[in-house]
Coordinates of C-alpha atoms in Angstrom, one line a residue:
M1 CA 0.0 0.0 0.0
A2 CA 2.9 2.3 0.8
A3 CA 4.5 1.7 -2.6
I4 CA 1.2 2.7 -4.4
Y5 CA 1.0 5.9 -2.3
E6 CA 4.6 6.8 -3.1
S7 CA 4.1 6.3 -6.8
A8 CA 1.0 8.4 -6.8
K9 CA 2.8 11.1 -4.8
A10 CA 5.5 11.3 -7.5
G11 CA 3.0 12.4 -10.2
G12 CA 1.9 15.9 -11.1
F13 CA 4.0 19.0 -11.7
S14 CA 7.6 19.3 -10.5
F15 CA 8.8 22.7 -9.2
E16 CA 12.3 21.7 -8.4
N17 CA 13.8 23.9 -11.0
C18 CA 11.9 26.9 -9.7
K19 CA 13.3 26.3 -6.2
R20 CA 16.8 25.9 -7.7
N21 CA 16.5 29.1 -9.7
E22 CA 15.3 31.0 -6.7
F23 CA 18.2 29.8 -4.7
L24 CA 20.7 30.7 -7.4
M25 CA 19.3 34.2 -7.7
E26 CA 19.2 34.9 -4.0
K27 CA 22.4 33.2 -2.8
S28 CA 24.8 33.2 -5.8
G29 CA 23.7 36.5 -7.4
V30 CA 22.8 34.8 -10.7
K31 CA 20.5 36.9 -12.9
A32 CA 17.5 35.3 -14.5
P33 CA 17.6 35.4 -18.3
T34 CA 15.2 37.9 -19.9
A35 CA 12.9 37.2 -22.8
T36 CA 14.5 38.1 -26.2
K37 CA 12.4 40.6 -28.2
T38 CA 11.4 39.5 -31.7
G39 CA 10.3 41.8 -34.5
T40 CA 8.5 41.0 -37.8
T41 CA 5.6 42.1 -39.9
I42 CA 3.8 39.4 -41.9
A43 CA 0.4 39.5 -43.5
G44 CA -1.9 37.7 -45.9
I45 CA -5.0 38.6 -47.9
T46 CA -7.5 36.8 -50.1
F47 CA -8.5 38.3 -53.4
K48 CA -10.7 37.2 -56.3
D49 CA -8.3 34.6 -57.8
G50 CA -6.2 33.5 -54.8
I51 CA -4.0 34.6 -51.9
V52 CA -1.3 37.3 -51.5
L53 CA 1.2 36.8 -48.7
G54 CA 3.7 39.5 -47.6
A55 CA 6.6 39.9 -45.2
D56 CA 9.4 42.3 -44.3
T57 CA 13.0 41.1 -44.4
R58 CA 14.6 42.3 -41.1
A59 CA 15.8 39.7 -38.6
T60 CA 16.6 41.1 -35.2
E61 CA 18.4 39.8 -32.2
D62 CA 17.0 41.8 -29.3
T63 CA 18.1 45.4 -30.3
I64 CA 20.6 44.2 -33.0
I65 CA 19.7 43.8 -36.7
A66 CA 21.1 40.3 -37.4
D67 CA 20.1 40.1 -41.0
K68 CA 18.8 42.8 -43.4
N69 CA 17.5 40.4 -46.0
C70 CA 15.9 37.4 -44.3
A71 CA 13.4 35.3 -46.2
K72 CA 10.2 35.0 -44.0
I73 CA 7.9 33.4 -46.6
H74 CA 8.5 29.7 -46.5
Y75 CA 7.7 26.9 -49.0
I76 CA 5.2 24.3 -47.8
S77 CA 4.1 22.9 -51.2
D78 CA 3.7 24.1 -54.7
N79 CA 0.3 25.6 -53.9
I80 CA 0.8 26.5 -50.2
Y81 CA 3.2 29.0 -48.6
C82 CA 3.7 30.2 -45.1
C83 CA 4.9 33.4 -43.5
G84 CA 6.8 33.0 -40.2
A85 CA 7.2 35.4 -37.2
G86 CA 9.0 34.7 -33.9
T87 CA 12.2 32.8 -33.5
A88 CA 13.8 32.4 -37.0
A89 CA 15.1 28.9 -36.3
D90 CA 11.7 27.7 -35.0
T91 CA 9.8 29.1 -38.0
E92 CA 12.3 27.6 -40.4
M93 CA 12.4 24.2 -39.0
T94 CA 8.7 24.0 -38.3
T95 CA 7.8 24.8 -41.9
Q96 CA 10.5 22.5 -43.3
M97 CA 9.1 19.5 -41.2
I98 CA 5.5 20.2 -42.2
S99 CA 6.6 20.6 -45.8
S100 CA 8.3 17.2 -45.6
Q101 CA 5.3 15.5 -44.0
L102 CA 2.9 17.1 -46.6
E103 CA 5.1 15.8 -49.4
L104 CA 4.8 12.3 -48.0
H105 CA 1.1 12.7 -47.7
K106 CA 0.9 13.8 -51.3
L107 CA 2.9 10.7 -52.5
N108 CA 0.7 8.4 -50.4
T109 CA -2.6 9.9 -51.6
G110 CA -1.6 10.9 -55.1
R111 CA -3.5 14.2 -54.7
T112 CA -2.5 17.8 -54.4
P113 CA -2.3 18.8 -50.7
R114 CA -5.1 20.8 -49.3
V115 CA -4.5 23.9 -47.1
C116 CA -6.6 22.6 -44.3
T117 CA -4.3 19.5 -44.1
A118 CA -1.2 21.7 -43.7
N119 CA -3.1 23.8 -41.1
R120 CA -4.0 20.7 -39.1
M121 CA -0.4 19.4 -39.2
L122 CA 0.9 22.8 -38.0
K123 CA -1.6 23.2 -35.2
Q124 CA -1.1 19.7 -33.8
F125 CA 2.6 20.0 -34.0
L126 CA 2.7 23.4 -32.2
F127 CA 0.1 22.4 -29.5
R128 CA 2.3 19.4 -28.6
Y129 CA 5.0 21.8 -27.4
Q130 CA 2.6 24.2 -25.5
G131 CA 3.9 27.4 -27.0
H132 CA 7.6 26.8 -26.4
I133 CA 8.1 26.7 -30.1
S134 CA 8.1 30.4 -31.0
A135 CA 6.4 30.2 -34.4
A136 CA 3.5 32.5 -35.3
L137 CA 2.5 31.7 -38.8
V138 CA 0.3 33.0 -41.7
L139 CA -0.6 30.0 -43.9
G140 CA -2.1 30.6 -47.3
G141 CA -2.8 28.5 -50.4
V142 CA -5.1 27.5 -53.1
D143 CA -6.5 24.0 -53.6
S144 CA -9.4 22.1 -55.2
T145 CA -11.8 23.7 -52.7
G146 CA -10.7 27.3 -53.3
S147 CA -8.5 29.9 -51.5
H148 CA -7.7 29.6 -47.8
L149 CA -5.9 31.8 -45.4
Y150 CA -5.1 30.8 -41.8
C151 CA -3.5 32.4 -38.8
V152 CA -1.6 29.9 -36.7
Y153 CA -0.5 30.9 -33.2
P154 CA 2.4 29.4 -31.2
H155 CA 0.2 27.5 -28.8
G156 CA -1.6 25.7 -31.7
S157 CA -4.8 27.8 -32.0
T158 CA -5.8 28.9 -35.5
D159 CA -8.1 31.4 -37.2
K160 CA -9.5 31.4 -40.8
L161 CA -10.0 34.9 -42.0
P162 CA -10.1 36.9 -45.2
Y163 CA -7.1 39.0 -44.2
V164 CA -4.6 38.5 -41.3
T165 CA -1.5 40.1 -39.9
M166 CA 1.0 38.8 -37.3
G167 CA 4.3 40.0 -35.7
S168 CA 5.3 43.1 -33.8
G169 CA 4.2 45.3 -36.7
S170 CA 0.8 43.6 -37.1
L171 CA -1.2 46.5 -35.6
A172 CA 0.0 49.0 -38.1
A173 CA -0.5 46.5 -41.0
M174 CA -4.0 45.6 -39.7
A175 CA -5.0 49.3 -39.6
V176 CA -4.1 49.5 -43.3
F177 CA -6.0 46.3 -44.1
E178 CA -9.2 47.3 -42.2
D179 CA -9.2 50.6 -44.1
G180 CA -8.5 49.3 -47.6
F181 CA -9.9 45.7 -47.8
K182 CA -12.9 44.8 -49.9
P183 CA -14.2 41.5 -51.1
N184 CA -13.2 40.2 -54.6
M185 CA -10.2 42.5 -55.0
T186 CA -8.2 42.3 -58.2
R187 CA -4.6 40.8 -58.1
Q188 CA -3.0 44.2 -58.4
E189 CA -5.2 45.8 -55.7
A190 CA -4.4 43.0 -53.3
M191 CA -0.7 43.2 -54.0
S192 CA -0.8 47.0 -53.5
L193 CA -2.7 46.6 -50.2
V194 CA -0.4 44.0 -48.8
R195 CA 2.6 46.1 -49.8
N196 CA 1.1 49.1 -48.0
G197 CA 0.4 47.0 -44.9
I198 CA 3.9 45.7 -44.7
A199 CA 5.3 49.2 -45.3
A200 CA 3.2 50.5 -42.4
G201 CA 4.7 47.8 -40.2
I202 CA 8.2 48.7 -41.4
F203 CA 7.8 52.5 -40.7
N204 CA 6.0 52.1 -37.3
D205 CA 7.9 49.1 -35.8
L206 CA 11.6 49.1 -35.0
G207 CA 11.6 45.3 -35.3
S208 CA 10.5 45.4 -38.9
G209 CA 12.4 46.9 -41.8
S210 CA 14.4 46.6 -45.1
Y211 CA 12.5 45.2 -48.1
I212 CA 9.0 43.8 -48.8
D213 CA 8.6 40.3 -50.2
L214 CA 5.3 39.1 -51.8
C215 CA 4.0 35.7 -52.7
I216 CA 1.0 35.4 -55.0
I217 CA -0.8 32.0 -55.1
T218 CA -3.5 31.2 -57.7
K219 CA -4.7 28.1 -59.4
A220 CA -2.5 29.0 -62.4
G221 CA 0.6 28.9 -60.2
T222 CA 2.7 30.6 -57.6
E223 CA 4.8 33.8 -58.0
Y224 CA 7.3 34.5 -55.3
I225 CA 8.6 38.1 -55.7
R226 CA 11.7 38.8 -53.6
P227 CA 12.1 41.7 -53.2
Y228 CA 8.9 43.3 -54.4
D229 CA 9.6 46.7 -53.1
K230 CA 12.4 48.5 -51.1
A231 CA 10.4 50.5 -48.6
N232 CA 13.1 51.7 -46.3
L233 CA 16.0 52.9 -48.4
K234 CA 19.2 54.2 -46.8
G235 CA 19.4 57.9 -47.3
Q236 CA 22.3 60.1 -48.3
R237 CA 24.4 61.8 -45.6
Q238 CA 23.3 65.4 -45.5
G239 CA 26.0 67.1 -43.5
K240 CA 29.8 66.8 -42.9
Y241 CA 31.2 65.6 -39.7
T242 CA 34.7 67.1 -40.0
Y243 CA 35.4 70.4 -38.2
K244 CA 37.8 73.1 -39.0
R245 CA 40.8 73.6 -36.7
G246 CA 39.9 76.1 -34.0
T247 CA 36.3 75.1 -33.7
S248 CA 36.8 73.9 -30.2
G249 CA 38.8 76.3 -28.0
V250 CA 42.2 75.0 -26.7
L251 CA 42.9 76.2 -23.2
T252 CA 46.5 75.0 -22.7
T253 CA 49.2 73.4 -24.9
D254 CA 52.1 71.4 -23.6
I255 CA 54.7 69.8 -25.9
K256 CA 57.1 67.2 -24.5
K257 CA 60.2 66.0 -26.3
L258 CA 60.8 62.2 -26.2
D259 CA 64.4 61.1 -25.9
I260 CA 64.8 58.0 -28.1
E261 CA 67.9 56.0 -28.2
V262 CA 68.5 54.0 -31.4
V263 CA 70.0 50.6 -30.4
S264 CA 70.3 49.0 -33.9
T265 CA 69.0 49.4 -37.4
K266 CA 68.4 46.8 -40.1
V267 CA 67.4 47.1 -43.7
T268 CA 65.6 44.2 -45.4
S269 CA 64.6 43.9 -49.0
T270 CA 61.1 42.9 -50.0
E271 CA 59.9 41.1 -53.1
V272 CA 58.3 43.4 -55.7
M273 CA 54.8 42.3 -56.8
D274 CA 54.6 41.3 -60.4
T275 CA 51.7 43.3 -62.0
S276 CA 52.7 42.8 -65.7
S277 CA 50.1 40.1 -66.4

């Protein structure tokens, strides 16, 4: 009976690491790690013939710009693409694994993958890790049932909407979408609206920047434009930062002579570079 009680007592949550961390912070002066800030603006929109996905290209590491031209629109299958926000490694590996599984599913069934299948695979995979995989995704594609656009959260919940935004610049992009979206938009109208939404995220969010990538998915095929537009161009330096002698007042001047004793001198010859050819 005692053995059964002991085994039952061992179940449930374990807070040993919490006690350990508290001890380390109080006694040893160890500082707890802080959450790393991430920054991105990704968006998707449905139009008359398909889906337009958009993303910026800035990858940040807290307050440092790690990559100015990062690809955030990931391949899932020929008719399905996915934008990723969050930790770059998590979004990259998650989309690669789902793409691999979807390709096996395609070979087993002999059919073109459906967007809802990719959505189910993603949400089940992310839910399994309870949000510890930092991957916020915008999934879009066109299949035999039409155009579909999903918003996939890191904990595994999903939304199906006509237009979505995610990332730290999502509020600025959503403001543009809510103002300009209308049903049955043309291809060019949808591309222009997504471009303006991503640009709003770039100009209003420090974690987003550089260029704008677009991916247009229709039944006729997929067009991945990288870059589609350069929203945040580097400007020219307006002023000069060299100052004339005497700009700053010199209060005192003291010149000291250094006595240098030459111990030895040596002259060595160097080979001349042959520039004839």
